[in-house]
Amino acid sequence: MEQLKSLLHKFGTALVRKKSFSTEVSTTDQLRRCLGLFDVTALSLGAMLGVGIYVTTGTVVHNTSGPSAIISYLLAGIASGLSAVCYAELCARIPATGSAYQFTYFTLGEIWGFLVGWNVAFEHAVGAASGGRALAGVIDEISNRTIRNYMEKHLPLPGGILASYPDFIGTAFMIICIGLVASGIKSSSKGNIALGSINIVVILFIIGTRCVKQNTRVIRTVLSPPRDGKYITFIHSFTFSIGAGLHYADIRNWTEVKGGFFPYGFSGVLSGTAVLIFSYVGYEVVASTTEESINPGRDVPLALAISLSIVTVLYVLTSISLTLMVPWYKISVTAPFTDAFQQMGLNWAVYIVFIGLVTCVFTGTIAIFIVVPRYMFAMARDGLLWPIFHKVNERTKV
């Protein structure tokens, strides 16, 4: 009986034991330190500017907040910023890969770190699979469901818990992302920067370049208090307009639509914030690359601050552009921006949004495949997984 008590005591102690802040990371299998501030910031931006901006915005505006989703995005950005401050402090104090797993292990104990590690790994695995499925679905929609109809006719699956047909496009997409990540963190960073740059250009297009149109407009501008009660009128016979949100913006979509700016009240703003805060999830990739950052104590906190600030501004401006162009109750839940363009007669712009959607799915999935192996690597190094997950390729350092 005494032996059993002693065994249980040791087992219980092992479950709640914590790492010491003086614990040093082994240098025999160190990951390659090659990421600068720009690389880490770009990874964070690529992870956060995901599908949410192209889908979630429409859902929140139409069903939850209306035009006040702008405030919801701002509040969600502030809340995420507070969380990022915690990540920045812990990353500076614990410059080891593993992110939330490491932080939990150091502060709460081994069992909680183990559970958090597997929880995050499963969460990201599902996210990667849904990203591939979403990309395949978008391509299918662009092709007018040609792929779906062909596959269901020639290679049908029974359905139920399975899909109605095998998703070869999603599978190929996952293989491409895995190959890019396996080639090394620096190669992944370069690919992420290229794709993320395209995505940001598309987002800027949505905000400020919705059309390139020659037209004749009459612009009435008040330069000074009128003496005769009339405005000074300037007639521009030729206007070269670049700018969707700016060209089609109509303030009446905030003031004169049913419900006004707050159709769901302030409670709708808070409800929208609770949903939109998930649009900022992704900066965890920064905390997972601390062992690969050249100067993690400086670069990781700065990268978190810079990326969150940029993403918040882009989200707010995008929602402003959308809600000023189309009344909130006419905004599509599933494809807000493409539908808004079609309502304006800009069918060609749908393909530009499609490019942005494809690139953001790629960058988001690349970030996932960067995070998950590093979680498993950290747990294996601590003896919580098999040693095979602890091995690092000599050439790629992955």
C-alpha atoms as a printed R data frame, in Angstrom:
    type eleno elety resid chain resno       x      y       z
1   ATOM     1    CA   MET     A     1   0.000  0.000   0.000
2   ATOM     2    CA   GLU     A     2   2.818  2.391   0.850
3   ATOM     3    CA   GLN     A     3   4.464  1.649  -2.455
4   ATOM     4    CA   LEU     A     4   1.215  2.413  -4.284
5   ATOM     5    CA   LYS     A     5   0.853  5.714  -2.419
6   ATOM     6    CA   SER     A     6   4.433  6.609  -3.249
7   ATOM     7    CA   LEU     A     7   3.888  5.726  -6.902
8   ATOM     8    CA   LEU     A     8   0.700  7.787  -7.107
9   ATOM     9    CA   HIS     A     9   2.434 10.686  -5.376
10  ATOM    10    CA   LYS     A    10   5.274 10.624  -7.884
11  ATOM    11    CA   PHE     A    11   2.805 10.371 -10.754
12  ATOM    12    CA   GLY     A    12   0.766 13.296  -9.445
13  ATOM    13    CA   THR     A    13   3.896 15.362  -8.881
14  ATOM    14    CA   ALA     A    14   5.050 14.644 -12.415
15  ATOM    15    CA   LEU     A    15   1.704 15.818 -13.820
16  ATOM    16    CA   VAL     A    16   1.875 19.241 -12.204
17  ATOM    17    CA   ARG     A    17   5.622 19.844 -12.268
18  ATOM    18    CA   LYS     A    18   6.687 23.047 -13.953
19  ATOM    19    CA   LYS     A    19   9.653 24.049 -16.005
20  ATOM    20    CA   SER     A    20  12.106 26.464 -14.479
21  ATOM    21    CA   PHE     A    21  12.689 29.789 -16.199
22  ATOM    22    CA   SER     A    22  16.369 28.976 -16.025
23  ATOM    23    CA   THR     A    23  15.880 25.873 -18.189
24  ATOM    24    CA   GLU     A    24  18.074 26.141 -21.235
25  ATOM    25    CA   VAL     A    25  17.065 24.954 -24.674
26  ATOM    26    CA   SER     A    26  19.402 22.264 -25.990
27  ATOM    27    CA   THR     A    27  21.814 23.594 -28.578
28  ATOM    28    CA   THR     A    28  22.423 20.245 -30.268
29  ATOM    29    CA   ASP     A    29  19.227 20.442 -32.287
30  ATOM    30    CA   GLN     A    30  18.696 24.190 -32.386
31  ATOM    31    CA   LEU     A    31  16.512 25.418 -35.211
32  ATOM    32    CA   ARG     A    32  18.142 27.829 -37.623
33  ATOM    33    CA   ARG     A    33  18.031 31.469 -36.508
34  ATOM    34    CA   CYS     A    34  17.426 33.233 -39.807
35  ATOM    35    CA   LEU     A    35  14.248 35.293 -39.413
36  ATOM    36    CA   GLY     A    36  14.499 39.043 -39.076
37  ATOM    37    CA   LEU     A    37  11.846 41.533 -38.008
38  ATOM    38    CA   PHE     A    38  10.398 41.795 -41.525
39  ATOM    39    CA   ASP     A    39  10.131 38.008 -41.902
40  ATOM    40    CA   VAL     A    40   8.381 37.538 -38.556
41  ATOM    41    CA   THR     A    41   5.998 40.433 -39.210
42  ATOM    42    CA   ALA     A    42   5.118 39.056 -42.644
43  ATOM    43    CA   LEU     A    43   4.390 35.615 -41.164
44  ATOM    44    CA   SER     A    44   2.051 37.191 -38.634
45  ATOM    45    CA   LEU     A    45   0.274 39.255 -41.296
46  ATOM    46    CA   GLY     A    46  -0.136 36.232 -43.545
47  ATOM    47    CA   ALA     A    47  -1.622 34.213 -40.707
48  ATOM    48    CA   MET     A    48  -4.093 36.892 -39.619
49  ATOM    49    CA   LEU     A    49  -5.258 38.159 -43.005
50  ATOM    50    CA   GLY     A    50  -7.123 34.950 -43.705
51  ATOM    51    CA   VAL     A    51 -10.480 33.897 -45.064
52  ATOM    52    CA   GLY     A    52 -12.240 35.795 -42.267
53  ATOM    53    CA   ILE     A    53 -11.929 39.129 -44.022
54  ATOM    54    CA   TYR     A    54 -13.630 37.749 -47.137
55  ATOM    55    CA   VAL     A    55 -16.410 35.829 -45.373
56  ATOM    56    CA   THR     A    56 -16.832 36.727 -41.700
57  ATOM    57    CA   THR     A    57 -17.255 40.430 -42.451
58  ATOM    58    CA   GLY     A    58 -20.425 39.772 -44.431
59  ATOM    59    CA   THR     A    59 -21.890 37.500 -41.764
60  ATOM    60    CA   VAL     A    60 -21.311 39.994 -38.947
61  ATOM    61    CA   VAL     A    61 -22.521 43.023 -40.915
62  ATOM    62    CA   HIS     A    62 -25.693 41.321 -42.138
63  ATOM    63    CA   ASN     A    63 -26.672 39.269 -39.093
64  ATOM    64    CA   THR     A    64 -25.069 40.829 -36.036
65  ATOM    65    CA   SER     A    65 -23.878 44.428 -36.147
66  ATOM    66    CA   GLY     A    66 -24.779 46.231 -39.366
67  ATOM    67    CA   PRO     A    67 -22.475 49.155 -40.236
68  ATOM    68    CA   SER     A    68 -21.359 49.268 -36.600
69  ATOM    69    CA   ALA     A    69 -19.223 46.207 -37.403
70  ATOM    70    CA   ILE     A    70 -16.567 48.861 -37.930
71  ATOM    71    CA   ILE     A    71 -16.563 49.468 -34.170
72  ATOM    72    CA   SER     A    72 -16.667 45.714 -33.564
73  ATOM    73    CA   TYR     A    73 -13.491 45.264 -35.594
74  ATOM    74    CA   LEU     A    74 -11.824 48.048 -33.635
75  ATOM    75    CA   LEU     A    75 -12.802 46.570 -30.258
76  ATOM    76    CA   ALA     A    76 -11.701 43.098 -31.362
77  ATOM    77    CA   GLY     A    77  -8.361 44.559 -32.398
78  ATOM    78    CA   ILE     A    78  -7.902 46.168 -28.988
79  ATOM    79    CA   ALA     A    79  -8.762 42.917 -27.191
80  ATOM    80    CA   SER     A    80  -6.368 40.968 -29.412
81  ATOM    81    CA   GLY     A    81  -3.713 43.577 -28.731
82  ATOM    82    CA   LEU     A    82  -3.976 42.935 -25.000
83  ATOM    83    CA   SER     A    83  -3.538 39.223 -25.627
84  ATOM    84    CA   ALA     A    84  -0.595 39.931 -27.913
85  ATOM    85    CA   VAL     A    85   1.078 41.933 -25.141
86  ATOM    86    CA   CYS     A    86   0.983 38.809 -22.962
87  ATOM    87    CA   TYR     A    87   2.428 36.739 -25.808
88  ATOM    88    CA   ALA     A    88   5.165 39.324 -26.338
89  ATOM    89    CA   GLU     A    89   6.198 39.290 -22.690
90  ATOM    90    CA   LEU     A    90   6.239 35.498 -22.468
91  ATOM    91    CA   CYS     A    91   8.126 35.181 -25.757
92  ATOM    92    CA   ALA     A    92  10.770 37.566 -24.459
93  ATOM    93    CA   ARG     A    93  11.125 35.615 -21.203
94  ATOM    94    CA   ILE     A    94  10.825 32.137 -22.770
95  ATOM    95    CA   PRO     A    95  12.563 32.283 -26.189
96  ATOM    96    CA   ALA     A    96  11.774 28.660 -27.040
97  ATOM    97    CA   THR     A    97   9.553 27.249 -29.756
98  ATOM    98    CA   GLY     A    98   6.184 25.872 -28.699
99  ATOM    99    CA   SER     A    99   4.234 29.035 -27.957
100 ATOM   100    CA   ALA     A   100   1.189 28.363 -25.746
101 ATOM   101    CA   TYR     A   101   2.434 24.863 -24.882
102 ATOM   102    CA   GLN     A   102   5.661 26.260 -23.453
103 ATOM   103    CA   PHE     A   103   3.910 29.111 -21.662
104 ATOM   104    CA   THR     A   104   1.426 26.738 -20.035
105 ATOM   105    CA   TYR     A   105   4.142 24.245 -19.083
106 ATOM   106    CA   PHE     A   106   6.190 26.965 -17.411
107 ATOM   107    CA   THR     A   107   3.282 28.558 -15.536
108 ATOM   108    CA   LEU     A   108   0.694 25.832 -14.816
109 ATOM   109    CA   GLY     A   109   2.437 22.482 -15.144
110 ATOM   110    CA   GLU     A   110   3.163 19.560 -17.427
111 ATOM   111    CA   ILE     A   111  -0.299 18.033 -17.797
112 ATOM   112    CA   TRP     A   112  -1.865 21.364 -18.733
113 ATOM   113    CA   GLY     A   113   0.919 22.116 -21.172
114 ATOM   114    CA   PHE     A   114   0.457 18.699 -22.764
115 ATOM   115    CA   LEU     A   115  -3.302 19.230 -23.132
116 ATOM   116    CA   VAL     A   116  -2.880 22.726 -24.538
117 ATOM   117    CA   GLY     A   117  -0.271 21.482 -26.998
118 ATOM   118    CA   TRP     A   118  -2.526 18.771 -28.400
119 ATOM   119    CA   ASN     A   119  -5.541 21.090 -28.380
120 ATOM   120    CA   VAL     A   120  -3.704 23.653 -30.506
121 ATOM   121    CA   ALA     A   121  -2.345 20.934 -32.808
122 ATOM   122    CA   PHE     A   122  -5.830 19.522 -33.454
123 ATOM   123    CA   GLU     A   123  -7.278 23.004 -33.843
124 ATOM   124    CA   HIS     A   124  -4.735 23.886 -36.509
125 ATOM   125    CA   ALA     A   125  -5.121 20.527 -38.252
126 ATOM   126    CA   VAL     A   126  -8.850 21.145 -38.642
127 ATOM   127    CA   GLY     A   127  -8.099 24.690 -39.774
128 ATOM   128    CA   ALA     A   128  -5.729 23.469 -42.475
129 ATOM   129    CA   ALA     A   129  -8.265 20.925 -43.726
130 ATOM   130    CA   SER     A   130 -11.047 23.517 -43.820
131 ATOM   131    CA   GLY     A   131  -8.738 25.907 -45.690
132 ATOM   132    CA   GLY     A   132  -8.093 23.338 -48.377
133 ATOM   133    CA   ARG     A   133 -11.789 22.539 -48.600
134 ATOM   134    CA   ALA     A   134 -12.683 26.224 -48.817
135 ATOM   135    CA   LEU     A   135 -10.200 26.779 -51.647
136 ATOM   136    CA   ALA     A   136 -11.600 23.819 -53.577
137 ATOM   137    CA   GLY     A   137 -15.119 25.135 -53.031
138 ATOM   138    CA   VAL     A   138 -14.237 28.599 -54.320
139 ATOM   139    CA   ILE     A   139 -12.568 27.200 -57.432
140 ATOM   140    CA   ASP     A   140 -15.631 25.030 -57.999
141 ATOM   141    CA   GLU     A   141 -17.930 28.050 -57.699
142 ATOM   142    CA   ILE     A   142 -15.804 30.028 -60.174
143 ATOM   143    CA   SER     A   143 -16.077 27.116 -62.615
144 ATOM   144    CA   ASN     A   144 -19.864 27.079 -62.172
145 ATOM   145    CA   ARG     A   145 -19.704 23.797 -60.227
146 ATOM   146    CA   THR     A   146 -18.204 21.942 -63.178
147 ATOM   147    CA   ILE     A   147 -15.721 20.116 -60.933
148 ATOM   148    CA   ARG     A   148 -18.375 19.023 -58.458
149 ATOM   149    CA   ASN     A   149 -20.729 17.746 -61.143
150 ATOM   150    CA   TYR     A   150 -17.955 15.809 -62.904
151 ATOM   151    CA   MET     A   151 -16.586 14.221 -59.737
152 ATOM   152    CA   GLU     A   152 -19.998 13.238 -58.356
153 ATOM   153    CA   LYS     A   153 -20.785 11.577 -61.679
154 ATOM   154    CA   HIS     A   154 -17.511  9.676 -62.184
155 ATOM   155    CA   LEU     A   155 -16.020  9.287 -58.649
156 ATOM   156    CA   PRO     A   156 -18.888  9.466 -56.172
157 ATOM   157    CA   LEU     A   157 -18.495  8.789 -52.442
158 ATOM   158    CA   PRO     A   158 -21.291  7.505 -50.166
159 ATOM   159    CA   GLY     A   159 -21.641 10.810 -48.314
160 ATOM   160    CA   GLY     A   160 -22.703 10.889 -44.669
161 ATOM   161    CA   ILE     A   161 -19.579 11.542 -42.613
162 ATOM   162    CA   LEU     A   162 -17.649 11.550 -45.912
163 ATOM   163    CA   ALA     A   163 -17.847 14.094 -48.700
164 ATOM   164    CA   SER     A   164 -19.898 13.411 -51.800
165 ATOM   165    CA   TYR     A   165 -16.724 13.208 -53.910
166 ATOM   166    CA   PRO     A   166 -12.922 13.074 -53.333
167 ATOM   167    CA   ASP     A   167 -11.348 16.519 -53.036
168 ATOM   168    CA   PHE     A   168  -8.211 16.299 -55.182
169 ATOM   169    CA   ILE     A   169  -7.817 20.079 -55.369
170 ATOM   170    CA   GLY     A   170  -7.766 20.426 -51.586
171 ATOM   171    CA   THR     A   171  -5.329 17.528 -51.303
172 ATOM   172    CA   ALA     A   172  -2.969 19.022 -53.900
173 ATOM   173    CA   PHE     A   173  -3.153 22.353 -52.103
174 ATOM   174    CA   MET     A   174  -2.153 20.736 -48.792
175 ATOM   175    CA   ILE     A   175   0.763 18.897 -50.436
176 ATOM   176    CA   ILE     A   176   2.058 22.144 -51.954
177 ATOM   177    CA   CYS     A   177   1.913 23.920 -48.576
178 ATOM   178    CA   ILE     A   178   3.631 21.018 -46.792
179 ATOM   179    CA   GLY     A   179   6.378 20.956 -49.433
180 ATOM   180    CA   LEU     A   180   6.978 24.687 -49.062
181 ATOM   181    CA   VAL     A   181   7.189 24.486 -45.259
182 ATOM   182    CA   ALA     A   182   9.419 21.393 -45.405
183 ATOM   183    CA   SER     A   183  11.900 23.231 -47.615
184 ATOM   184    CA   GLY     A   184  12.928 25.409 -44.683
185 ATOM   185    CA   ILE     A   185  11.655 28.297 -42.596
186 ATOM   186    CA   LYS     A   186  13.404 30.884 -44.777
187 ATOM   187    CA   SER     A   187  11.820 29.488 -47.951
188 ATOM   188    CA   SER     A   188   8.451 29.441 -46.189
189 ATOM   189    CA   SER     A   189   8.965 33.046 -45.177
190 ATOM   190    CA   LYS     A   190   9.787 34.114 -48.737
191 ATOM   191    CA   GLY     A   191   6.751 32.302 -50.133
192 ATOM   192    CA   ASN     A   192   4.573 33.808 -47.438
193 ATOM   193    CA   ILE     A   193   5.867 37.313 -48.197
194 ATOM   194    CA   ALA     A   194   5.124 36.928 -51.911
195 ATOM   195    CA   LEU     A   195   1.598 35.566 -51.386
196 ATOM   196    CA   GLY     A   196   0.848 37.936 -48.524
197 ATOM   197    CA   SER     A   197   1.851 40.920 -50.650
198 ATOM   198    CA   ILE     A   198  -0.674 39.893 -53.305
199 ATOM   199    CA   ASN     A   199  -3.351 39.515 -50.645
200 ATOM   200    CA   ILE     A   200  -2.661 42.982 -49.215
201 ATOM   201    CA   VAL     A   201  -2.794 44.499 -52.707
202 ATOM   202    CA   VAL     A   202  -6.219 42.902 -53.231
203 ATOM   203    CA   ILE     A   203  -7.422 44.220 -49.870
204 ATOM   204    CA   LEU     A   204  -6.213 47.711 -50.790
205 ATOM   205    CA   PHE     A   205  -8.063 47.291 -54.075
206 ATOM   206    CA   ILE     A   206 -11.244 46.476 -52.140
207 ATOM   207    CA   ILE     A   207 -10.758 49.508 -49.918
208 ATOM   208    CA   GLY     A   208  -9.732 52.043 -52.467
209 ATOM   209    CA   THR     A   209  -9.699 50.675 -56.017
210 ATOM   210    CA   ARG     A   210 -13.068 49.228 -56.858
211 ATOM   211    CA   CYS     A   211 -13.182 50.714 -60.283
212 ATOM   212    CA   VAL     A   212 -11.183 52.329 -63.006
213 ATOM   213    CA   LYS     A   213 -13.763 54.355 -64.737
214 ATOM   214    CA   GLN     A   214 -13.897 57.378 -66.972
215 ATOM   215    CA   ASN     A   215 -16.918 59.463 -66.377
216 ATOM   216    CA   THR     A   216 -18.246 62.959 -66.198
217 ATOM   217    CA   ARG     A   217 -19.047 64.135 -62.729
218 ATOM   218    CA   VAL     A   218 -20.191 67.348 -61.191
219 ATOM   219    CA   ILE     A   219 -18.373 67.945 -57.905
220 ATOM   220    CA   ARG     A   220 -19.800 70.591 -55.664
221 ATOM   221    CA   THR     A   221 -17.320 71.921 -53.162
222 ATOM   222    CA   VAL     A   222 -17.787 74.586 -50.547
223 ATOM   223    CA   LEU     A   223 -14.608 76.623 -50.484
224 ATOM   224    CA   SER     A   224 -15.951 79.426 -48.299
225 ATOM   225    CA   PRO     A   225 -19.259 80.515 -46.785
226 ATOM   226    CA   PRO     A   226 -21.437 81.372 -49.802
227 ATOM   227    CA   ARG     A   227 -22.390 85.009 -50.215
228 ATOM   228    CA   ASP     A   228 -25.249 84.484 -52.598
229 ATOM   229    CA   GLY     A   229 -26.556 81.280 -51.070
230 ATOM   230    CA   LYS     A   230 -25.173 79.167 -53.889
231 ATOM   231    CA   TYR     A   231 -22.339 76.697 -53.947
232 ATOM   232    CA   ILE     A   232 -19.333 77.195 -56.188
233 ATOM   233    CA   THR     A   233 -19.602 74.430 -58.756
234 ATOM   234    CA   PHE     A   234 -16.690 72.813 -60.506
235 ATOM   235    CA   ILE     A   235 -17.472 70.665 -63.522
236 ATOM   236    CA   HIS     A   236 -14.854 68.045 -64.258
237 ATOM   237    CA   SER     A   237 -15.474 66.846 -67.796
238 ATOM   238    CA   PHE     A   238 -13.115 63.964 -67.308
239 ATOM   239    CA   THR     A   239 -12.570 62.133 -64.024
240 ATOM   240    CA   PHE     A   240 -10.217 59.195 -63.726
241 ATOM   241    CA   SER     A   241 -11.632 57.392 -60.755
242 ATOM   242    CA   ILE     A   242  -9.622 54.720 -58.959
243 ATOM   243    CA   GLY     A   243 -11.368 53.532 -55.946
244 ATOM   244    CA   ALA     A   244 -14.223 51.324 -55.166
245 ATOM   245    CA   GLY     A   245 -15.128 52.348 -51.672
246 ATOM   246    CA   LEU     A   246 -14.309 55.969 -52.458
247 ATOM   247    CA   HIS     A   247 -16.102 56.097 -55.794
248 ATOM   248    CA   TYR     A   248 -19.230 54.253 -54.722
249 ATOM   249    CA   ALA     A   249 -19.319 55.414 -51.101
250 ATOM   250    CA   ASP     A   250 -22.701 56.729 -50.061
251 ATOM   251    CA   ILE     A   251 -23.038 58.090 -46.530
252 ATOM   252    CA   ARG     A   252 -26.771 57.413 -46.720
253 ATOM   253    CA   ASN     A   253 -25.950 53.731 -46.296
254 ATOM   254    CA   TRP     A   254 -25.049 54.677 -42.717
255 ATOM   255    CA   THR     A   255 -27.619 57.348 -41.965
256 ATOM   256    CA   GLU     A   256 -30.793 56.711 -43.977
257 ATOM   257    CA   VAL     A   257 -31.008 52.912 -44.173
258 ATOM   258    CA   LYS     A   258 -33.352 51.088 -41.844
259 ATOM   259    CA   GLY     A   259 -31.832 50.853 -38.400
260 ATOM   260    CA   GLY     A   260 -29.192 53.469 -39.181
261 ATOM   261    CA   PHE     A   261 -25.601 52.877 -38.108
262 ATOM   262    CA   PHE     A   262 -26.634 50.679 -35.148
263 ATOM   263    CA   PRO     A   263 -29.463 48.465 -36.484
264 ATOM   264    CA   TYR     A   264 -28.828 45.863 -33.765
265 ATOM   265    CA   GLY     A   265 -27.975 48.328 -31.002
266 ATOM   266    CA   PHE     A   266 -24.804 48.357 -28.944
267 ATOM   267    CA   SER     A   267 -25.388 44.734 -28.007
268 ATOM   268    CA   GLY     A   268 -24.922 43.954 -31.692
269 ATOM   269    CA   VAL     A   269 -21.548 45.708 -31.572
270 ATOM   270    CA   LEU     A   270 -20.446 43.512 -28.669
271 ATOM   271    CA   SER     A   271 -21.786 40.360 -30.315
272 ATOM   272    CA   GLY     A   272 -19.933 41.240 -33.491
273 ATOM   273    CA   THR     A   273 -16.758 41.797 -31.482
274 ATOM   274    CA   ALA     A   274 -17.031 38.289 -30.018
275 ATOM   275    CA   VAL     A   275 -17.169 36.838 -33.540
276 ATOM   276    CA   LEU     A   276 -14.607 39.087 -35.214
277 ATOM   277    CA   ILE     A   277 -11.949 38.527 -32.565
278 ATOM   278    CA   PHE     A   278 -11.316 35.182 -34.269
279 ATOM   279    CA   SER     A   279 -10.267 37.117 -37.383
280 ATOM   280    CA   TYR     A   280  -7.171 38.186 -35.455
281 ATOM   281    CA   VAL     A   281  -6.146 34.657 -34.512
282 ATOM   282    CA   GLY     A   282  -2.884 33.835 -36.227
283 ATOM   283    CA   TYR     A   283  -0.227 35.855 -34.478
284 ATOM   284    CA   GLU     A   284   0.578 32.665 -32.595
285 ATOM   285    CA   VAL     A   285   2.868 31.789 -35.493
286 ATOM   286    CA   VAL     A   286   5.197 34.533 -34.254
287 ATOM   287    CA   ALA     A   287   5.438 32.940 -30.819
288 ATOM   288    CA   SER     A   288   6.173 29.587 -32.474
289 ATOM   289    CA   THR     A   289   9.223 30.893 -34.329
290 ATOM   290    CA   THR     A   290  11.124 32.410 -31.407
291 ATOM   291    CA   GLU     A   291  13.945 29.856 -31.760
292 ATOM   292    CA   GLU     A   292  14.260 30.810 -35.427
293 ATOM   293    CA   SER     A   293  14.244 34.569 -34.877
294 ATOM   294    CA   ILE     A   294  17.611 36.289 -34.932
295 ATOM   295    CA   ASN     A   295  16.679 38.591 -32.068
296 ATOM   296    CA   PRO     A   296  13.456 37.240 -30.488
297 ATOM   297    CA   GLY     A   297  13.584 39.557 -27.489
298 ATOM   298    CA   ARG     A   298  13.226 42.564 -29.795
299 ATOM   299    CA   ASP     A   299  11.698 41.260 -33.020
300 ATOM   300    CA   VAL     A   300   8.809 39.182 -31.647
301 ATOM   301    CA   PRO     A   301   7.169 41.973 -29.575
302 ATOM   302    CA   LEU     A   302   7.689 44.473 -32.405
303 ATOM   303    CA   ALA     A   303   6.302 42.065 -35.007
304 ATOM   304    CA   LEU     A   304   3.197 41.453 -32.897
305 ATOM   305    CA   ALA     A   305   2.592 45.181 -32.426
306 ATOM   306    CA   ILE     A   306   3.195 46.086 -36.081
307 ATOM   307    CA   SER     A   307   1.154 43.241 -37.576
308 ATOM   308    CA   LEU     A   308  -1.809 43.739 -35.255
309 ATOM   309    CA   SER     A   309  -1.856 47.475 -35.979
310 ATOM   310    CA   ILE     A   310  -1.759 46.934 -39.746
311 ATOM   311    CA   VAL     A   311  -4.425 44.225 -39.667
312 ATOM   312    CA   THR     A   312  -6.749 46.305 -37.485
313 ATOM   313    CA   VAL     A   313  -6.477 49.285 -39.860
314 ATOM   314    CA   LEU     A   314  -7.115 47.074 -42.909
315 ATOM   315    CA   TYR     A   315 -10.108 45.367 -41.292
316 ATOM   316    CA   VAL     A   316 -11.672 48.685 -40.261
317 ATOM   317    CA   LEU     A   317 -11.110 50.317 -43.662
318 ATOM   318    CA   THR     A   318 -12.452 47.260 -45.477
319 ATOM   319    CA   SER     A   319 -15.641 47.220 -43.418
320 ATOM   320    CA   ILE     A   320 -16.044 50.981 -43.937
321 ATOM   321    CA   SER     A   321 -15.715 50.530 -47.695
322 ATOM   322    CA   LEU     A   322 -18.197 47.644 -47.801
323 ATOM   323    CA   THR     A   323 -20.891 49.240 -45.647
324 ATOM   324    CA   LEU     A   324 -20.675 52.568 -47.497
325 ATOM   325    CA   MET     A   325 -21.006 50.921 -50.889
326 ATOM   326    CA   VAL     A   326 -23.966 48.607 -50.181
327 ATOM   327    CA   PRO     A   327 -26.760 48.885 -47.568
328 ATOM   328    CA   TRP     A   328 -25.997 46.484 -44.734
329 ATOM   329    CA   TYR     A   329 -29.117 44.372 -45.299
330 ATOM   330    CA   LYS     A   330 -28.122 43.744 -48.937
331 ATOM   331    CA   ILE     A   331 -24.636 42.469 -48.092
332 ATOM   332    CA   SER     A   332 -24.100 38.793 -48.855
333 ATOM   333    CA   VAL     A   333 -23.349 36.498 -45.926
334 ATOM   334    CA   THR     A   334 -21.215 34.055 -47.883
335 ATOM   335    CA   ALA     A   335 -19.411 36.313 -50.377
336 ATOM   336    CA   PRO     A   336 -19.800 39.953 -49.289
337 ATOM   337    CA   PHE     A   337 -17.216 41.601 -51.541
338 ATOM   338    CA   THR     A   338 -17.833 39.654 -54.733
339 ATOM   339    CA   ASP     A   339 -21.577 40.172 -54.351
340 ATOM   340    CA   ALA     A   340 -21.090 43.901 -53.680
341 ATOM   341    CA   PHE     A   341 -19.019 44.228 -56.845
342 ATOM   342    CA   GLN     A   342 -21.686 42.413 -58.835
343 ATOM   343    CA   GLN     A   343 -24.356 44.747 -57.461
344 ATOM   344    CA   MET     A   344 -22.262 47.650 -58.795
345 ATOM   345    CA   GLY     A   345 -21.927 45.921 -62.179
346 ATOM   346    CA   LEU     A   346 -18.198 45.234 -61.717
347 ATOM   347    CA   ASN     A   347 -18.186 41.544 -62.553
348 ATOM   348    CA   TRP     A   348 -14.507 41.634 -63.551
349 ATOM   349    CA   ALA     A   349 -13.564 42.584 -59.992
350 ATOM   350    CA   VAL     A   350 -14.844 39.224 -58.743
351 ATOM   351    CA   TYR     A   351 -11.752 37.551 -60.171
352 ATOM   352    CA   ILE     A   352  -9.453 39.948 -58.344
353 ATOM   353    CA   VAL     A   353 -11.179 39.107 -55.059
354 ATOM   354    CA   PHE     A   354 -10.803 35.444 -55.966
355 ATOM   355    CA   ILE     A   355  -7.029 35.928 -56.282
356 ATOM   356    CA   GLY     A   356  -6.954 37.533 -52.841
357 ATOM   357    CA   LEU     A   357  -8.978 34.685 -51.371
358 ATOM   358    CA   VAL     A   358  -6.638 32.059 -52.856
359 ATOM   359    CA   THR     A   359  -3.513 33.808 -51.562
360 ATOM   360    CA   CYS     A   360  -4.951 34.299 -48.076
361 ATOM   361    CA   VAL     A   361  -5.858 30.599 -47.858
362 ATOM   362    CA   PHE     A   362  -2.288 29.756 -48.846
363 ATOM   363    CA   THR     A   363  -0.680 32.094 -46.293
364 ATOM   364    CA   GLY     A   364  -3.027 30.952 -43.526
365 ATOM   365    CA   THR     A   365  -2.322 27.284 -44.229
366 ATOM   366    CA   ILE     A   366   1.432 27.888 -44.441
367 ATOM   367    CA   ALA     A   367   1.246 29.486 -40.997
368 ATOM   368    CA   ILE     A   368  -0.614 26.447 -39.657
369 ATOM   369    CA   PHE     A   369   1.994 24.047 -41.028
370 ATOM   370    CA   ILE     A   370   4.701 26.157 -39.414
371 ATOM   371    CA   VAL     A   371   3.007 26.095 -35.996
372 ATOM   372    CA   VAL     A   372   1.960 22.430 -35.640
373 ATOM   373    CA   PRO     A   373   5.368 20.735 -36.242
374 ATOM   374    CA   ARG     A   374   6.995 23.128 -33.787
375 ATOM   375    CA   TYR     A   375   4.452 22.261 -31.111
376 ATOM   376    CA   MET     A   376   5.158 18.577 -31.613
377 ATOM   377    CA   PHE     A   377   8.910 19.245 -31.715
378 ATOM   378    CA   ALA     A   378   8.729 21.082 -28.380
379 ATOM   379    CA   MET     A   379   6.664 18.332 -26.733
380 ATOM   380    CA   ALA     A   380   9.000 15.613 -28.047
381 ATOM   381    CA   ARG     A   381  12.020 17.505 -26.754
382 ATOM   382    CA   ASP     A   382  10.415 17.501 -23.317
383 ATOM   383    CA   GLY     A   383   9.789 13.744 -23.521
384 ATOM   384    CA   LEU     A   384   6.023 13.997 -24.006
385 ATOM   385    CA   LEU     A   385   6.074 12.578 -27.545
386 ATOM   386    CA   TRP     A   386   8.158 10.003 -29.389
387 ATOM   387    CA   PRO     A   387  11.770 11.019 -30.177
388 ATOM   388    CA   ILE     A   388  11.098 10.906 -33.929
389 ATOM   389    CA   PHE     A   389   9.223 14.207 -33.616
390 ATOM   390    CA   HIS     A   390  12.332 15.683 -32.041
391 ATOM   391    CA   LYS     A   391  14.612 15.181 -35.036
392 ATOM   392    CA   VAL     A   392  15.690 18.109 -37.219
393 ATOM   393    CA   ASN     A   393  16.796 17.824 -40.825
394 ATOM   394    CA   GLU     A   394  20.460 18.800 -41.087
395 ATOM   395    CA   ARG     A   395  20.040 20.658 -44.356
396 ATOM   396    CA   THR     A   396  16.720 22.475 -43.940
397 ATOM   397    CA   LYS     A   397  16.745 22.659 -40.130
398 ATOM   398    CA   VAL     A   398  13.050 21.706 -40.096
